[in-house]
Coordinates of C-alpha atoms in Angstrom, one line a residue:
Chain A
X1 CA -3.5 15.2 45.0
X2 CA -4.9 16.3 41.6
X3 CA -7.1 19.0 42.9
X4 CA -4.2 21.1 44.6
X5 CA -3.8 23.6 41.8
X6 CA -6.2 26.8 42.5
X7 CA -8.1 27.5 39.3
X8 CA -7.3 30.9 37.7
X9 CA -10.3 33.3 38.2
X10 CA -11.0 33.6 34.6
X11 CA -11.9 30.0 34.2
X12 CA -15.7 30.6 34.7
X13 CA -17.4 29.1 32.1
X14 CA -20.8 30.7 30.9
X15 CA -20.2 34.2 32.2
X16 CA -17.2 34.9 30.1
X17 CA -17.3 37.6 27.4
X18 CA -15.7 36.8 23.9
X19 CA -12.4 38.1 24.7
X20 CA -12.3 36.4 27.8
X21 CA -13.1 33.1 26.0
X22 CA -10.4 33.6 23.6
X23 CA -7.9 34.1 26.1
X24 CA -9.3 31.1 27.7
X25 CA -8.9 28.9 24.8
X26 CA -5.4 30.5 24.1
X27 CA -4.6 29.2 27.7
X28 CA -6.0 25.8 27.3
X29 CA -3.8 25.6 23.9
X30 CA -0.6 26.5 25.6
X31 CA -1.3 24.1 28.4
X32 CA -1.9 21.4 26.3
X33 CA 1.4 22.2 24.2
X34 CA 3.4 21.9 27.4
X35 CA 1.6 18.6 28.4
X36 CA 1.9 17.1 24.9
X37 CA 5.1 15.4 25.5
X38 CA 4.0 13.8 28.7
X39 CA 0.6 12.8 27.0
X40 CA 2.3 11.4 23.9
X41 CA 4.7 9.2 26.1
X42 CA 1.9 7.9 28.5
X43 CA -0.2 7.2 25.2
X44 CA 2.6 5.2 23.3
X45 CA 4.3 3.7 26.2
X46 CA 1.9 2.9 28.8
X47 CA -1.8 3.2 27.5
X48 CA -1.1 1.2 24.4
X49 CA 0.7 -1.7 26.1
X50 CA -1.8 -1.8 28.7
X51 CA -4.6 -2.3 26.2
X52 CA -2.1 -4.7 24.2
X53 CA -1.5 -6.9 27.1
X54 CA -5.0 -7.5 27.4
X55 CA -5.4 -8.3 23.5
X56 CA -2.4 -10.6 24.1
X57 CA -3.9 -12.5 27.0
X58 CA -6.8 -13.9 24.6
X59 CA -4.6 -14.6 21.8
X60 CA -2.3 -17.4 20.7
X61 CA 0.6 -15.0 20.4
X62 CA 4.1 -16.6 20.2
X63 CA 7.3 -14.8 20.8
X64 CA 8.6 -15.4 17.2
X65 CA 5.4 -16.1 15.0
X66 CA 3.4 -13.4 16.7
X67 CA -0.3 -13.2 16.7
X68 CA -2.0 -16.5 15.7
X69 CA -5.5 -15.8 16.4
X70 CA -8.0 -16.0 19.1
X71 CA -7.2 -18.3 22.0
X72 CA -9.5 -17.0 24.7
X73 CA -10.2 -19.1 27.7
X74 CA -7.2 -21.2 26.9
X75 CA -4.5 -19.0 27.9
X76 CA -5.9 -18.5 31.3
X77 CA -6.7 -22.0 32.0
X78 CA -3.2 -23.2 30.8
X79 CA -1.7 -20.5 32.8
X80 CA -3.5 -21.6 36.1
X81 CA -2.9 -25.2 35.1
X82 CA 0.9 -24.8 35.0
X83 CA 2.7 -27.3 37.1
X84 CA 4.5 -24.0 38.8
X85 CA 1.5 -21.8 39.4
X86 CA 0.4 -22.8 42.7
X87 CA 3.9 -23.4 44.0
X88 CA 4.8 -20.0 42.7
X89 CA 1.8 -18.4 44.6
X90 CA 2.5 -20.2 47.6
X91 CA 6.3 -19.1 47.5
X92 CA 5.5 -15.3 46.6
X93 CA 3.0 -15.2 49.6
X94 CA 5.5 -16.7 52.0
X95 CA 8.2 -14.4 50.7
X96 CA 6.0 -11.4 51.1
X97 CA 5.0 -12.1 54.5
X98 CA 8.6 -13.1 55.9
X99 CA 10.1 -10.1 54.3
X100 CA 7.5 -7.5 55.2
X101 CA 7.4 -8.6 58.9
X102 CA 11.1 -8.8 59.3
X103 CA 11.8 -5.6 57.2
X104 CA 9.5 -3.4 58.9
X105 CA 10.2 -4.6 62.5
X106 CA 14.0 -4.1 61.6
X107 CA 13.5 -0.5 60.2
X108 CA 11.3 0.4 63.2
X109 CA 14.1 -0.7 65.1
X110 CA 16.7 1.2 63.5
X111 CA 14.5 4.2 63.3
X112 CA 14.3 4.3 67.1
X113 CA 18.0 3.8 67.5
X114 CA 18.8 6.9 65.4
X115 CA 16.0 8.7 66.0
X116 CA 17.5 11.7 68.1
X117 CA 19.7 14.0 65.7
X118 CA 23.4 14.5 66.2
X119 CA 26.5 14.1 64.4
X120 CA 26.9 10.5 65.1
X121 CA 23.3 9.7 64.3
X122 CA 23.6 11.2 61.0
X123 CA 26.7 9.1 60.5
X124 CA 24.7 5.9 61.7
X125 CA 21.6 6.5 59.4
X126 CA 23.9 7.1 56.3
X127 CA 25.5 3.7 57.1
X128 CA 22.1 2.1 57.2
X129 CA 21.0 3.9 54.4
X130 CA 24.0 3.5 52.0
X131 CA 22.8 0.2 50.7
X132 CA 19.6 1.8 49.0
X133 CA 21.6 3.6 46.7
X134 CA 22.9 0.4 45.0
X135 CA 20.7 -1.3 42.6
X136 CA 18.8 -4.3 43.4
X137 CA 20.6 -6.2 40.6
X138 CA 23.9 -5.2 41.9
X139 CA 23.2 -5.7 45.5
X140 CA 22.0 -9.4 44.4
X141 CA 25.3 -9.8 42.6
X142 CA 27.2 -8.9 45.6
X143 CA 25.4 -11.2 47.8
X144 CA 25.7 -13.8 45.3
X145 CA 29.3 -13.8 45.6
X146 CA 28.9 -13.4 49.3
X147 CA 26.9 -16.7 49.6
X148 CA 29.1 -18.7 47.2
X149 CA 31.1 -21.5 48.3
X150 CA 34.1 -20.5 47.2
X151 CA 34.3 -16.8 47.9
X152 CA 32.3 -16.4 50.8
X153 CA 33.9 -14.9 54.0
X154 CA 31.2 -16.0 56.4
X155 CA 32.4 -19.3 57.3
X156 CA 35.9 -18.1 57.9
X157 CA 34.7 -15.4 60.1
X158 CA 32.3 -17.6 62.2
X159 CA 35.3 -20.0 62.6
X160 CA 37.3 -17.1 63.8
X161 CA 34.6 -16.5 66.5
X162 CA 35.1 -20.1 67.6
X163 CA 31.9 -21.6 65.7
X164 CA 32.9 -24.7 63.7
X165 CA 30.1 -24.5 61.2
X166 CA 31.7 -26.9 58.4
X167 CA 30.3 -26.0 55.4
X168 CA 27.2 -23.7 54.9
X169 CA 25.1 -23.9 52.0
X170 CA 23.6 -20.5 51.5
X171 CA 21.4 -21.0 48.7
X172 CA 21.3 -24.9 48.4
X173 CA 17.9 -25.8 50.3
X174 CA 14.5 -24.2 49.6
X175 CA 14.6 -23.0 53.4
X176 CA 18.3 -21.6 53.3
X177 CA 17.5 -19.8 49.8
X178 CA 14.7 -18.1 51.3
X179 CA 16.5 -17.1 54.4
X180 CA 19.5 -15.8 52.3
X181 CA 17.4 -13.9 49.9
X182 CA 15.4 -12.1 53.0
X183 CA 18.7 -11.0 54.4
X184 CA 19.9 -9.7 51.2
X185 CA 16.5 -7.6 51.0
X186 CA 16.6 -6.6 54.3
X187 CA 20.2 -5.2 54.0
X188 CA 19.2 -3.3 50.6
X189 CA 15.9 -1.9 52.1
X190 CA 15.8 -1.4 55.9
X191 CA 17.6 2.4 55.8
X192 CA 14.9 3.2 53.2
X193 CA 12.0 2.1 55.3
X194 CA 14.0 3.4 58.6
X195 CA 13.8 6.9 57.0
X196 CA 10.3 6.7 56.3
X197 CA 9.7 5.7 59.9
X198 CA 12.1 8.3 61.1
X199 CA 10.0 11.0 59.7
X200 CA 6.7 9.5 61.3
X201 CA 8.5 9.3 64.5
X202 CA 9.4 12.9 64.4
X203 CA 6.0 13.8 63.8
X204 CA 5.3 12.5 67.5
X205 CA 5.4 15.5 69.8
X206 CA 7.4 15.0 73.0
X207 CA 5.1 16.1 75.4
X208 CA 2.9 12.9 74.7
X209 CA 6.1 10.8 76.0
X210 CA 6.6 13.0 78.9
X211 CA 3.0 12.6 80.0
X212 CA 3.1 8.7 79.7
X213 CA 6.4 8.8 81.7
X214 CA 4.8 10.9 84.3
X215 CA 1.8 8.4 84.5
X216 CA 4.5 5.7 85.2
X217 CA 4.3 4.0 82.0
X218 CA 7.1 1.4 81.2
X219 CA 9.1 1.2 78.0
X220 CA 7.2 -1.4 76.3
X221 CA 3.6 0.2 77.2
X222 CA 5.0 3.4 75.7
X223 CA 6.2 1.7 72.6
X224 CA 3.0 -0.6 72.1
X225 CA 0.3 2.3 73.1
X226 CA 1.9 5.4 71.8
X227 CA 4.9 5.1 69.4
X228 CA 3.1 2.1 67.3
X229 CA -0.7 3.7 67.2
X230 CA 0.9 7.3 66.5
X231 CA 3.1 5.5 63.6
X232 CA 0.2 4.0 62.0
X233 CA 0.1 6.0 59.0
X234 CA 4.1 5.5 58.3
X235 CA 3.8 1.9 59.2
X236 CA 0.8 1.6 56.6
X237 CA 2.8 3.0 53.9
X238 CA 5.8 0.9 54.5
X239 CA 3.6 -2.3 54.7
X240 CA 2.0 -1.2 51.3
X241 CA 5.0 -0.4 49.7
X242 CA 6.9 -3.6 51.1
X243 CA 4.1 -5.8 50.0
X244 CA 3.7 -4.7 46.7
X245 CA 7.6 -4.6 46.1
X246 CA 7.7 -8.2 47.3
X247 CA 4.8 -9.8 45.6
X248 CA 6.6 -8.5 42.0
X249 CA 10.2 -9.8 43.2
X250 CA 12.2 -10.8 40.2
X251 CA 15.8 -9.2 40.2
X252 CA 16.9 -11.0 43.4
X253 CA 15.6 -14.5 42.5
X254 CA 16.6 -14.4 39.1
X255 CA 20.1 -13.7 40.2
X256 CA 20.5 -15.3 43.4
X257 CA 18.7 -18.6 43.1
X258 CA 17.2 -18.8 39.1
X259 CA 14.2 -20.1 40.9
X260 CA 16.3 -23.2 42.5
X261 CA 16.8 -25.2 44.2
X262 CA 14.1 -27.5 42.4
X263 CA 12.0 -24.6 41.4
X264 CA 11.5 -23.9 45.1
X265 CA 12.1 -20.1 44.7
X266 CA 10.1 -19.4 41.7
X267 CA 8.2 -16.3 42.0
X268 CA 5.0 -15.2 40.0
X269 CA 6.9 -12.4 37.9
X270 CA 9.6 -15.0 37.2
X271 CA 7.0 -17.5 36.0
X272 CA 5.6 -14.5 33.7
X273 CA 9.1 -14.0 32.4
X274 CA 10.0 -17.8 31.8
X275 CA 6.7 -18.3 30.1
X276 CA 7.3 -15.4 27.8
X277 CA 11.1 -15.6 27.2
X278 CA 12.5 -18.6 29.2
X279 CA 12.0 -21.0 26.3
X280 CA 8.4 -21.7 26.1
X281 CA 8.1 -18.2 24.2
X282 CA 4.4 -18.1 24.7
X283 CA 3.6 -14.3 25.2
X284 CA -0.2 -15.1 25.1
X285 CA -0.2 -17.2 28.4
X286 CA 2.3 -15.0 29.9
X287 CA 0.1 -12.2 29.3
X288 CA -2.8 -14.1 30.8
X289 CA -0.7 -15.0 33.8
X290 CA 0.4 -11.4 34.5
X291 CA -3.1 -10.1 34.3
X292 CA -4.1 -12.6 37.0
X293 CA -1.1 -11.3 38.9
X294 CA -2.4 -7.6 38.3
X295 CA -5.8 -8.5 39.4
X296 CA -4.4 -10.2 42.5
X297 CA -2.4 -7.2 43.2
X298 CA -5.3 -4.9 42.9
X299 CA -7.3 -7.0 45.1
X300 CA -4.7 -7.2 47.8
X301 CA -4.1 -3.3 47.5
X302 CA -7.7 -2.5 47.9
X303 CA -7.7 -5.0 51.2
X304 CA -4.7 -3.4 52.6
X305 CA -6.1 0.2 52.3
X306 CA -9.4 -0.7 53.4
X307 CA -7.8 -2.5 56.4
X308 CA -5.3 0.0 57.3
X309 CA -7.7 3.1 56.9
X310 CA -10.3 1.2 59.0
X311 CA -7.7 0.9 61.8
X312 CA -7.1 4.5 62.0
X313 CA -10.6 5.7 62.9
Chain B
X1 CA 25.9 4.2 76.0
X2 CA 25.2 0.3 75.1
X3 CA 22.8 1.7 72.7
X4 CA 25.4 3.4 70.7
X5 CA 27.6 0.4 70.9
X6 CA 24.7 -1.7 69.3
X7 CA 23.9 0.9 66.7
X8 CA 27.4 1.3 65.7
X9 CA 27.6 -2.5 65.5
X10 CA 24.8 -2.7 63.3
X11 CA 26.0 0.2 61.3
X12 CA 29.3 -1.9 61.0
X13 CA 27.0 -4.8 59.7
X14 CA 25.5 -2.9 57.1
X15 CA 28.7 -1.3 55.7
X16 CA 30.4 -4.8 55.8
X17 CA 29.1 -6.2 52.5
X18 CA 29.9 -3.2 50.7
X19 CA 33.7 -3.0 52.3
X20 CA 34.0 -6.8 51.6
X21 CA 33.1 -6.2 47.8
X22 CA 36.1 -3.6 47.6
X23 CA 38.2 -6.0 49.3
X24 CA 37.1 -9.1 47.2
X25 CA 37.5 -7.3 44.1
X26 CA 41.2 -6.9 44.6
X27 CA 42.0 -10.1 46.3
X28 CA 43.3 -13.4 44.4
X29 CA 40.3 -15.4 46.1
X30 CA 37.6 -16.6 43.8
X31 CA 39.0 -15.6 40.6
X32 CA 39.9 -17.6 37.7
X33 CA 43.5 -19.0 37.0
X34 CA 44.5 -16.0 35.4
X35 CA 44.4 -13.8 38.7
X36 CA 46.9 -14.8 41.0
X37 CA 48.0 -12.3 43.9
X38 CA 46.3 -9.0 45.1
X39 CA 45.8 -6.5 42.4
X40 CA 43.5 -5.3 39.7
X41 CA 43.6 -8.9 38.1
X42 CA 39.7 -9.4 38.7
X43 CA 39.2 -5.8 36.9
X44 CA 41.5 -7.1 34.0
X45 CA 39.3 -10.2 33.7
X46 CA 36.2 -7.9 33.9
X47 CA 37.7 -5.5 31.4
X48 CA 38.4 -8.2 28.7
X49 CA 35.0 -10.2 29.2
X50 CA 33.2 -10.3 25.9
X51 CA 32.6 -6.9 24.1
X52 CA 35.0 -5.4 27.0
X53 CA 34.0 -3.4 30.1
X54 CA 34.3 -0.2 28.1
X55 CA 31.6 -1.0 25.6
X56 CA 29.2 -2.2 28.7
X57 CA 30.1 1.1 30.8
X58 CA 29.2 3.1 27.4
X59 CA 25.9 1.1 27.0
X60 CA 24.9 2.0 30.6
X61 CA 26.0 5.5 30.3
X62 CA 24.1 6.1 27.1
X63 CA 20.8 4.5 28.6
X64 CA 21.2 6.6 31.7
X65 CA 22.2 10.1 30.1
X66 CA 19.2 9.7 27.8
X67 CA 17.0 8.7 30.3
X68 CA 17.7 11.4 32.5
X69 CA 17.6 14.1 29.7
X70 CA 14.2 12.6 28.4
X71 CA 12.8 12.5 31.9
X72 CA 13.9 16.3 32.6
X73 CA 12.5 17.7 29.5
X74 CA 9.3 15.8 29.6
X75 CA 8.7 16.1 33.3
X76 CA 9.7 20.0 33.3
X77 CA 7.2 20.7 30.5
X78 CA 4.5 18.4 32.0
X79 CA 5.3 19.8 35.5
X80 CA 4.9 23.4 34.2
X81 CA 1.4 22.5 32.4
X82 CA 0.0 20.7 35.5
X83 CA 1.0 23.3 38.0
X84 CA 0.2 26.7 36.0
X85 CA -2.3 26.0 33.2
X86 CA -5.8 24.7 32.8
X87 CA -6.5 22.6 30.0
X88 CA -9.3 20.0 29.5
X89 CA -8.3 16.4 30.2
X90 CA -5.6 17.9 32.6
X91 CA -6.8 15.9 35.6
X92 CA -7.5 12.6 33.7
X93 CA -3.8 12.9 32.3
X94 CA -2.1 13.5 35.5
X95 CA -4.1 10.6 37.0
X96 CA -3.1 8.5 33.9
X97 CA 0.7 9.2 34.7
X98 CA 0.1 8.2 38.4
X99 CA -1.4 4.9 37.3
X100 CA 1.8 3.9 35.9
X101 CA 2.8 2.9 39.2
X102 CA 0.0 0.6 39.7
X103 CA 0.7 -1.7 36.7
X104 CA 3.6 -4.1 37.4
X105 CA 6.7 -3.7 35.6
X106 CA 6.4 -7.4 34.0
X107 CA 3.1 -6.8 33.0
X108 CA 3.8 -3.8 30.7
X109 CA 7.1 -5.5 29.5
X110 CA 5.7 -8.0 27.5
X111 CA 3.5 -5.9 25.5
X112 CA 6.3 -3.1 25.2
X113 CA 8.4 -6.1 23.7
X114 CA 6.1 -6.5 21.1
X115 CA 5.1 -2.8 20.6
X116 CA 8.9 -1.7 20.3
X117 CA 9.2 -4.4 17.4
X118 CA 6.5 -2.7 15.7
X119 CA 8.4 0.5 16.0
X120 CA 11.5 -0.8 14.6
X121 CA 13.1 -0.1 18.2
X122 CA 13.8 -4.1 18.9
X123 CA 17.0 -4.6 20.4
X124 CA 17.8 -1.1 20.9
X125 CA 19.2 1.1 23.7
X126 CA 17.3 4.0 22.6
X127 CA 14.2 2.2 22.9
X128 CA 15.1 1.1 26.5
X129 CA 15.6 4.7 27.4
X130 CA 12.3 5.6 26.0
X131 CA 10.8 2.9 28.4
X132 CA 12.7 3.6 31.4
X133 CA 11.7 7.4 30.9
X134 CA 8.0 6.1 30.9
X135 CA 8.5 4.4 34.3
X136 CA 10.1 7.7 35.9
X137 CA 7.3 9.8 34.7
X138 CA 5.0 9.4 37.8
X139 CA 7.8 10.4 40.4
X140 CA 9.1 12.9 38.2
X141 CA 5.9 14.7 37.0
X142 CA 4.6 14.7 40.6
X143 CA 8.0 16.3 41.7
X144 CA 8.0 18.9 39.1
X145 CA 4.2 19.8 39.6
X146 CA 5.0 20.4 43.2
X147 CA 8.2 22.4 42.6
X148 CA 6.3 24.6 40.1
X149 CA 3.4 25.0 42.4
X150 CA 5.6 26.2 45.2
X151 CA 7.1 29.1 43.1
X152 CA 5.1 32.4 44.0
X153 CA 3.0 33.6 41.0
X154 CA 3.7 37.3 41.3
X155 CA 7.3 36.0 40.1
X156 CA 6.3 34.9 37.0
X157 CA 3.2 37.6 36.3
X158 CA 5.8 40.5 36.8
X159 CA 8.0 38.8 34.2
X160 CA 5.0 38.2 31.7
X161 CA 4.1 41.9 32.2
X162 CA 7.6 42.8 31.1
X163 CA 6.7 41.1 27.8
X164 CA 7.9 37.5 28.4
X165 CA 6.1 34.5 27.0
X166 CA 5.4 31.6 28.9
X167 CA 8.4 29.8 27.7
X168 CA 10.6 32.8 28.4
X169 CA 9.4 32.9 31.7
X170 CA 9.9 29.1 32.2
X171 CA 13.5 29.4 31.0
X172 CA 14.5 32.7 32.8
X173 CA 12.3 32.7 36.1
X174 CA 11.0 29.4 36.5
X175 CA 13.9 26.9 35.9
X176 CA 16.3 28.5 38.6
X177 CA 13.5 28.4 41.1
X178 CA 12.8 24.7 40.7
X179 CA 16.5 23.6 40.4
X180 CA 16.2 21.5 43.5
X181 CA 13.4 19.6 42.1
X182 CA 15.2 19.2 38.7
X183 CA 18.2 17.8 40.8
X184 CA 16.1 15.2 42.5
X185 CA 14.4 14.1 39.4
X186 CA 17.7 14.0 37.5
X187 CA 19.0 11.8 40.2
X188 CA 16.5 9.3 40.5
X189 CA 16.3 8.9 36.8
X190 CA 20.0 8.1 36.6
X191 CA 19.9 5.8 39.6
X192 CA 17.1 3.8 38.2
X193 CA 18.3 3.7 34.6
X194 CA 22.1 2.9 35.5
X195 CA 20.6 0.2 37.9
X196 CA 17.8 -1.4 35.9
X197 CA 17.7 -5.0 35.1
X198 CA 14.8 -6.4 34.0
X199 CA 14.0 -3.9 30.9
X200 CA 17.3 -4.3 29.1
X201 CA 16.9 -8.0 29.9
X202 CA 13.5 -8.3 28.0
X203 CA 14.3 -5.7 25.6
X204 CA 18.1 -6.3 24.4
X205 CA 19.0 -9.5 22.9
X206 CA 22.4 -8.9 21.6
X207 CA 25.4 -9.4 24.2
X208 CA 27.4 -6.5 23.0
X209 CA 24.4 -4.1 23.5
X210 CA 24.1 -5.0 27.1
X211 CA 24.1 -2.5 29.9
X212 CA 26.7 -3.1 32.8
X213 CA 24.2 -4.9 35.3
X214 CA 23.6 -7.6 32.5
X215 CA 27.0 -8.0 31.6
X216 CA 28.1 -8.7 35.1
X217 CA 25.1 -10.9 35.5
X218 CA 26.2 -13.1 32.7
X219 CA 29.7 -13.8 34.4
X220 CA 27.8 -16.3 36.3
X221 CA 27.1 -18.5 33.2
X222 CA 30.7 -18.6 32.0
X223 CA 32.2 -21.6 30.4
X224 CA 31.9 -25.1 32.0
X225 CA 30.0 -23.5 35.0
X226 CA 32.8 -22.1 36.4
X227 CA 31.7 -18.6 38.0
X228 CA 34.4 -15.9 38.2
X229 CA 33.6 -14.4 41.6
X230 CA 36.5 -12.2 41.7
X231 CA 35.4 -10.5 38.2
X232 CA 31.6 -10.4 39.6
X233 CA 33.0 -8.6 42.7
X234 CA 34.9 -6.0 40.5
X235 CA 31.7 -5.6 38.2
X236 CA 29.8 -4.9 41.7
X237 CA 32.3 -2.1 42.5
X238 CA 32.1 -0.7 39.1
X239 CA 28.3 -0.5 39.3
X240 CA 27.9 0.6 42.9
X241 CA 30.8 3.3 43.0
X242 CA 28.9 6.0 40.8
X243 CA 25.7 5.5 43.0
X244 CA 27.5 5.6 46.1
X245 CA 29.2 8.8 45.1
X246 CA 25.9 10.4 43.9
X247 CA 24.2 9.3 47.1
X248 CA 26.9 10.9 49.5
X249 CA 27.0 14.1 47.1
X250 CA 23.5 14.5 46.9
X251 CA 22.3 12.9 50.1
X252 CA 19.9 15.8 51.2
X253 CA 18.1 15.7 48.0
X254 CA 17.9 12.1 48.0
X255 CA 16.2 12.2 51.4
X256 CA 14.0 14.7 50.5
X257 CA 12.9 13.4 47.0
X258 CA 12.0 10.1 48.3
X259 CA 10.0 11.7 51.1
X260 CA 8.1 14.0 48.9
X261 CA 7.5 11.2 46.6
X262 CA 6.6 8.6 49.3
X263 CA 4.7 10.4 51.7
X264 CA 2.7 12.9 49.7
X265 CA 2.3 10.6 46.5

């Protein structure tokens, strides 16, 4: 990706005449001048904070009192000993697996339904894609009202259809809170992943399907033996995006469940947020915790890349 | 045919929550005692909430416009540098920009909170816009780099022969050529800044400096635990309207933009 620029011909060190060298130096200077704002932004708002978070993770750093000295392994051991740490790990992983499986299966289904292009399919695609334009926080607020006992139209609709459901509690139990959040996320992201998979589907040449049909392959055989294997790189991309996004879930739980009921939906990022800003005000421990999350994320991504790349061969 | 019926039904199911938000925002149900009957009562409640909706809208607009502006300027200059010039450290800098994608938001916001305090930018929407710009840089820089790389070199070289400086060439020849890239980058920066929740949640402490998403979310914790769902829906509509309009107007750019961002990136 970073090597796609063809190097200009004069950039050959060693053999340059003084004029050529002067010209090259001037070129370097101009290049740096244009890249300077990017470099400044990255240095101040990315590199410096990244170094600082490591520093914070080994310090006794309070939200209000600032740095109070070294506190090396304690932040990390305290973070792992937190009563909510392992439940948060378990919940985050459960949420990630459930979301990824349902979201990608549905997105693939939608992509196959709107695969051919005609005026109607483009209207349908737009309908599926429209929720992706909303912010995650706006979508969560919308579903917060949609799930509320007072304003929800869903029980009424079900009653109209002849189901007597009594009162439904969308966010009241750990399981229902999980399902309700997954429904929101699927609604918000299915169109987005559908579009990614659609591009992959359109890359499969029609002749491959023709040949399979001539050989008498059934629909399911075609799906499992042609579509899925040829779609592997698109599916891999969707999986990585979805897994990473779900492991870092925050907005939807902060707004829909606030981690409840009974702390059953506290995610890792929410634990970081609570440790830093939610009353404990312990920035050092929050930094340690977020470094644990960062490390886990790196490991998971490496495993995913290996696994998905290995399957491609 | 049953396939179209199924797809159509699914599409309606996807549109239903949006339609419901619109209807619920003007309905009496779910609102407080002040709202009775259909109409814009929920919007009036929202308008008079805390510092008032105009102030929250202004905060959101201010952050979004600044973010779009900073992102466009920085990524245009950066994309030009990465696509057209060689300089020592170029690849290292580009990879560092892309590495922003690998560090979780929450991890960076902790030190950024400390850092912005040091810079005197605590509790400041200007600071939020700077942070938002940084989060936009991987996509924006990548997008502008490929946009500049797609412009034929001869176009600019002939302008240079005519005595144009590199900046003149950028302004007169290249900017018109990379306009689709600029639109895409600007649109994505706007949507991200307008909708961002966790950055202002961490960095802004004054209620009257909150952008709209925070203000609407704080409607939930009203007096005595009574949530005004009607006003919440009105807030969702105000939040969603610009996004839906931009999406419908720029759909082509939206699709092309995120595909190049997702697939090639």
